[in-house]
Coordinates of C-alpha atoms in Angstrom, one line a residue:
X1033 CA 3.1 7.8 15.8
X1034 CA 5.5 8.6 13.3
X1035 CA 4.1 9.2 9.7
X1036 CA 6.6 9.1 6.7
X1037 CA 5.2 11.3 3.6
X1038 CA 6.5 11.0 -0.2
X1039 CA 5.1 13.1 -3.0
X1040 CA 4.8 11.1 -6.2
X1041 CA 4.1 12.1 -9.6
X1042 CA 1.7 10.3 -11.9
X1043 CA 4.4 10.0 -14.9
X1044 CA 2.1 8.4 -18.2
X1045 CA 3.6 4.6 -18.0
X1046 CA 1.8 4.4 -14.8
X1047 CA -2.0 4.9 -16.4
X1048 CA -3.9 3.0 -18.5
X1049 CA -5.1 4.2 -22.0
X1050 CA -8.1 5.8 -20.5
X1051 CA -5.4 7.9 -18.6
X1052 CA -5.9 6.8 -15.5
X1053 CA -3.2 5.2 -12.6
X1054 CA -3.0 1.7 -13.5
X1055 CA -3.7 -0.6 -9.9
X1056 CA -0.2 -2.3 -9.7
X1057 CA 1.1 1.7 -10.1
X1058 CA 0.0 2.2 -6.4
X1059 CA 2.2 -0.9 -5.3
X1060 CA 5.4 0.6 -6.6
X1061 CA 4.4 3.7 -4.6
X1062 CA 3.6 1.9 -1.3
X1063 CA 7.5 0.5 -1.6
X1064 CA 8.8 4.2 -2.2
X1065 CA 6.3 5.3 0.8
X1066 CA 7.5 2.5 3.2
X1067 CA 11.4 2.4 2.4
X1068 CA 11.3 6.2 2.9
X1069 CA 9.8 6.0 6.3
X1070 CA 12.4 2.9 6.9
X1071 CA 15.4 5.4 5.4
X1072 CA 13.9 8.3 8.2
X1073 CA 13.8 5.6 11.0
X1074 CA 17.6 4.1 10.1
X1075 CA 15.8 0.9 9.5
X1076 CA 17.6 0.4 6.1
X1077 CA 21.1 1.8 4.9
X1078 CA 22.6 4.1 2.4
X1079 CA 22.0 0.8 -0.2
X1080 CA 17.9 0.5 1.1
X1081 CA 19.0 -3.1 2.7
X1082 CA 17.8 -3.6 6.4
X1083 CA 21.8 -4.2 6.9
X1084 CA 22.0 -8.2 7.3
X1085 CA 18.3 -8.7 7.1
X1086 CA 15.4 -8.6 4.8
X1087 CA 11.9 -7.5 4.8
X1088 CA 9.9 -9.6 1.7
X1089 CA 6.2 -9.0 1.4
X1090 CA 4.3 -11.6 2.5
X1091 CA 0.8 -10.2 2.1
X1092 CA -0.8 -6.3 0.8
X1093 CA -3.9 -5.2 0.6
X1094 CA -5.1 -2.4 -1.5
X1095 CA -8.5 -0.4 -1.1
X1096 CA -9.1 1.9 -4.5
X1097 CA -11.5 4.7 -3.2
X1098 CA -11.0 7.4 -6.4
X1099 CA -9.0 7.3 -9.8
X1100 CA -5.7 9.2 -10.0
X1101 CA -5.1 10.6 -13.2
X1102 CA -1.9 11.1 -15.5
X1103 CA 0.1 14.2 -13.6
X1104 CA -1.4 14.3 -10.8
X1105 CA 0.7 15.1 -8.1
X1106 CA 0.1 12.1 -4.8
X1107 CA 0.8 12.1 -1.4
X1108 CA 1.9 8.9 0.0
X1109 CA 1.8 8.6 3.7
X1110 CA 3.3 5.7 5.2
X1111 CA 2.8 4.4 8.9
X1112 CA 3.8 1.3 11.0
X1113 CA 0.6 -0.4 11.8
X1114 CA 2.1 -3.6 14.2
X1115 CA 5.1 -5.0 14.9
X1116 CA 5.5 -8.3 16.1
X1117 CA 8.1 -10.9 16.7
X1118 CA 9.3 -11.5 13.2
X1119 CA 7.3 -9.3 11.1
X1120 CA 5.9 -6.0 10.4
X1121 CA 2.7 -4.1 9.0
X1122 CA 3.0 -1.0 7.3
X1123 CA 0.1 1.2 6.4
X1124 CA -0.5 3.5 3.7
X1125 CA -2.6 5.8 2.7
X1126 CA -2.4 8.2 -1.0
X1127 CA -3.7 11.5 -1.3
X1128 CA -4.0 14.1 -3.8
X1129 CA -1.5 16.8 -3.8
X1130 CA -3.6 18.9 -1.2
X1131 CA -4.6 16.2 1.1
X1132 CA -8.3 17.1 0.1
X1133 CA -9.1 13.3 -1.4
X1134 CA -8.2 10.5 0.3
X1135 CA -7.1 8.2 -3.2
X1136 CA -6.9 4.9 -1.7
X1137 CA -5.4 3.1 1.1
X1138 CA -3.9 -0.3 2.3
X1139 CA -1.4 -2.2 3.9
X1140 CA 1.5 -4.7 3.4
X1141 CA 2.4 -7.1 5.9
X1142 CA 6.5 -8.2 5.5
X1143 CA 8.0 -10.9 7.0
X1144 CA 11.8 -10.7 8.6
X1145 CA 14.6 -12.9 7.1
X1146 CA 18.1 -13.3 6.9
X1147 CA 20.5 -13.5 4.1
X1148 CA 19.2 -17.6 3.6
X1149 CA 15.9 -15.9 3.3
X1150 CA 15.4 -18.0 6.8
X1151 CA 12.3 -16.1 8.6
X1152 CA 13.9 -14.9 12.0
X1153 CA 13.3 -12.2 15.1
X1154 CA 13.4 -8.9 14.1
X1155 CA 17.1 -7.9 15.6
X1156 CA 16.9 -5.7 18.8
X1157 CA 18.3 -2.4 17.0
X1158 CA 15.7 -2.5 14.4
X1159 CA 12.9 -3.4 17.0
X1160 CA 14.3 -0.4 19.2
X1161 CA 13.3 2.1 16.5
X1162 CA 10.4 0.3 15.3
X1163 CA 9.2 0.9 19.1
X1164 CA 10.3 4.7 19.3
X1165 CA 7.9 5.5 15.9
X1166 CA 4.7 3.7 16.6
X1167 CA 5.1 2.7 20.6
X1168 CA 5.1 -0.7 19.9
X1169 CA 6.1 -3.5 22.3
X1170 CA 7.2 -6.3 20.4
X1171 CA 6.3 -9.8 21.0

Protein backbone atom coordinates (compact mmCIF):
# COMPACT_ATOMS: atom_id res chain seq x y z
CA UNK A 1 0.00 0.00 0.00
CA UNK A 2 1.33 3.18 -0.97
CA UNK A 3 1.58 5.87 1.88
CA UNK A 4 2.07 9.55 0.90
CA UNK A 5 3.82 11.60 3.83
CA UNK A 6 3.86 15.70 4.16
CA UNK A 7 5.51 17.44 6.98
CA UNK A 8 3.47 20.43 8.15
CA UNK A 9 4.31 23.24 10.36
CA UNK A 10 1.92 24.57 12.98
CA UNK A 11 2.24 28.36 11.79
CA UNK A 12 0.17 30.65 14.73
CA UNK A 13 -3.19 31.34 12.49
CA UNK A 14 -3.76 27.78 12.75
CA UNK A 15 -4.23 27.67 16.92
CA UNK A 16 -6.58 29.03 19.01
CA UNK A 17 -5.76 31.70 21.71
CA UNK A 18 -4.90 28.96 24.11
CA UNK A 19 -2.14 28.05 21.43
CA UNK A 20 -3.34 25.09 20.43
CA UNK A 21 -4.20 23.71 16.53
CA UNK A 22 -7.62 24.90 15.83
CA UNK A 23 -9.96 21.58 14.52
CA UNK A 24 -10.72 22.99 10.92
CA UNK A 25 -6.58 23.41 10.83
CA UNK A 26 -6.31 19.56 10.46
CA UNK A 27 -8.74 19.71 7.34
CA UNK A 28 -6.58 22.03 5.38
CA UNK A 29 -3.80 19.55 6.16
CA UNK A 30 -5.71 16.36 5.11
CA UNK A 31 -6.06 18.33 1.54
CA UNK A 32 -2.18 18.98 1.42
CA UNK A 33 -1.74 15.23 2.67
CA UNK A 34 -4.10 13.72 -0.03
CA UNK A 35 -3.26 16.00 -3.21
CA UNK A 36 0.36 15.12 -2.48
CA UNK A 37 -0.16 11.45 -2.56
CA UNK A 38 -2.57 12.19 -5.74
CA UNK A 39 0.66 14.58 -7.20
CA UNK A 40 3.06 11.12 -6.43
CA UNK A 41 0.48 8.80 -8.00
CA UNK A 42 -0.03 11.27 -11.34
CA UNK A 43 -3.57 11.38 -10.27
CA UNK A 44 -3.68 15.26 -10.67
CA UNK A 45 -1.49 17.58 -12.90
CA UNK A 46 1.11 20.27 -12.66
CA UNK A 47 -2.27 22.69 -11.90
CA UNK A 48 -3.52 19.93 -8.84
CA UNK A 49 -6.77 19.28 -11.26
CA UNK A 50 -7.52 15.44 -11.82
CA UNK A 51 -7.11 16.62 -15.70
CA UNK A 52 -10.95 16.71 -16.96
CA UNK A 53 -12.27 15.47 -13.64
CA UNK A 54 -12.89 16.41 -10.21
CA UNK A 55 -12.73 14.88 -6.82
CA UNK A 56 -15.29 17.15 -4.32
CA UNK A 57 -15.61 15.94 -0.77
CA UNK A 58 -18.54 14.46 -0.11
CA UNK A 59 -18.11 13.27 3.48
CA UNK A 60 -14.67 13.49 6.36
CA UNK A 61 -14.40 12.31 9.43
CA UNK A 62 -12.02 13.56 11.90
CA UNK A 63 -10.89 11.67 15.24
CA UNK A 64 -8.88 14.31 17.72
CA UNK A 65 -6.72 11.90 19.94
CA UNK A 66 -3.97 14.76 21.34
CA UNK A 67 -3.57 18.64 20.99
CA UNK A 68 -0.94 19.98 18.55
CA UNK A 69 0.53 23.03 19.67
CA UNK A 70 1.82 26.26 17.85
CA UNK A 71 5.31 25.12 15.96
CA UNK A 72 5.07 21.90 16.19
CA UNK A 73 6.33 20.20 13.47
CA UNK A 74 3.32 17.24 11.92
CA UNK A 75 3.49 14.40 9.94
CA UNK A 76 0.64 13.81 7.67
CA UNK A 77 0.38 10.49 6.21
CA UNK A 78 -2.05 9.93 3.56
CA UNK A 79 -3.35 6.48 2.24
CA UNK A 80 -6.12 5.22 -0.15
CA UNK A 81 -8.55 3.43 1.95
CA UNK A 82 -11.33 2.14 -1.06
CA UNK A 83 -11.91 2.75 -4.36
CA UNK A 84 -15.00 2.21 -5.92
CA UNK A 85 -16.85 2.92 -9.04
CA UNK A 86 -17.17 6.61 -8.79
CA UNK A 87 -15.55 7.54 -5.72
CA UNK A 88 -12.69 7.27 -3.45
CA UNK A 89 -11.72 7.14 0.43
CA UNK A 90 -8.57 8.52 1.57
CA UNK A 91 -7.19 8.07 4.93
CA UNK A 92 -5.09 10.02 7.16
CA UNK A 93 -3.43 9.92 9.91
CA UNK A 94 -1.07 13.14 11.79
CA UNK A 95 1.80 12.62 13.78
CA UNK A 96 4.27 14.53 15.66
CA UNK A 97 7.47 15.21 13.99
CA UNK A 98 8.98 11.85 15.29
CA UNK A 99 6.12 9.61 14.70
CA UNK A 100 6.16 8.96 18.50
CA UNK A 101 2.26 10.37 19.05
CA UNK A 102 -0.26 9.48 16.88
CA UNK A 103 -2.26 13.29 16.83
CA UNK A 104 -5.34 12.34 15.26
CA UNK A 105 -6.76 10.53 12.35
CA UNK A 106 -9.62 10.33 9.83
CA UNK A 107 -10.86 10.02 6.48
CA UNK A 108 -12.54 11.91 3.57
CA UNK A 109 -14.68 10.17 1.23
CA UNK A 110 -14.74 12.27 -2.52
CA UNK A 111 -16.95 11.65 -5.00
CA UNK A 112 -15.85 11.73 -9.01
CA UNK A 113 -17.31 14.41 -11.40
CA UNK A 114 -16.86 15.96 -14.46
CA UNK A 115 -16.43 19.47 -15.49
CA UNK A 116 -20.78 19.90 -15.09
CA UNK A 117 -19.91 18.72 -11.69
CA UNK A 118 -22.00 15.46 -13.08
CA UNK A 119 -20.91 12.45 -10.69
CA UNK A 120 -19.35 9.84 -13.18
CA UNK A 121 -16.85 6.54 -13.32
CA UNK A 122 -13.70 7.14 -12.30
CA UNK A 123 -11.77 7.14 -15.85
CA UNK A 124 -9.69 3.96 -16.47
CA UNK A 125 -6.16 5.84 -16.26
CA UNK A 126 -6.93 7.22 -12.97
CA UNK A 127 -8.38 3.82 -11.74
CA UNK A 128 -5.13 2.10 -13.19
CA UNK A 129 -3.01 3.90 -10.63
CA UNK A 130 -5.45 3.99 -7.93
CA UNK A 131 -5.17 -0.03 -8.35
CA UNK A 132 -1.26 -0.13 -8.51
CA UNK A 133 -1.07 2.03 -4.86
CA UNK A 134 -3.59 0.22 -2.66
CA UNK A 135 -4.46 -3.14 -4.86
CA UNK A 136 -7.69 -2.20 -5.41
CA UNK A 137 -10.14 -3.74 -7.81
CA UNK A 138 -12.62 -1.27 -8.67
CA UNK A 139 -16.26 -1.86 -8.95
Amino acid sequence: MKTGEVSIRVIYADTDAMGIVYHASYVRWFEAGRTELCRELGVIGENGESFPYYLPLTKICCHYLLPARYDDLLIVETTIHDVKRASIEFGYRIFDEKKRRLLVRGSTLHACTNGTGKVVRIPKMMMDKLKHCNNVEGE
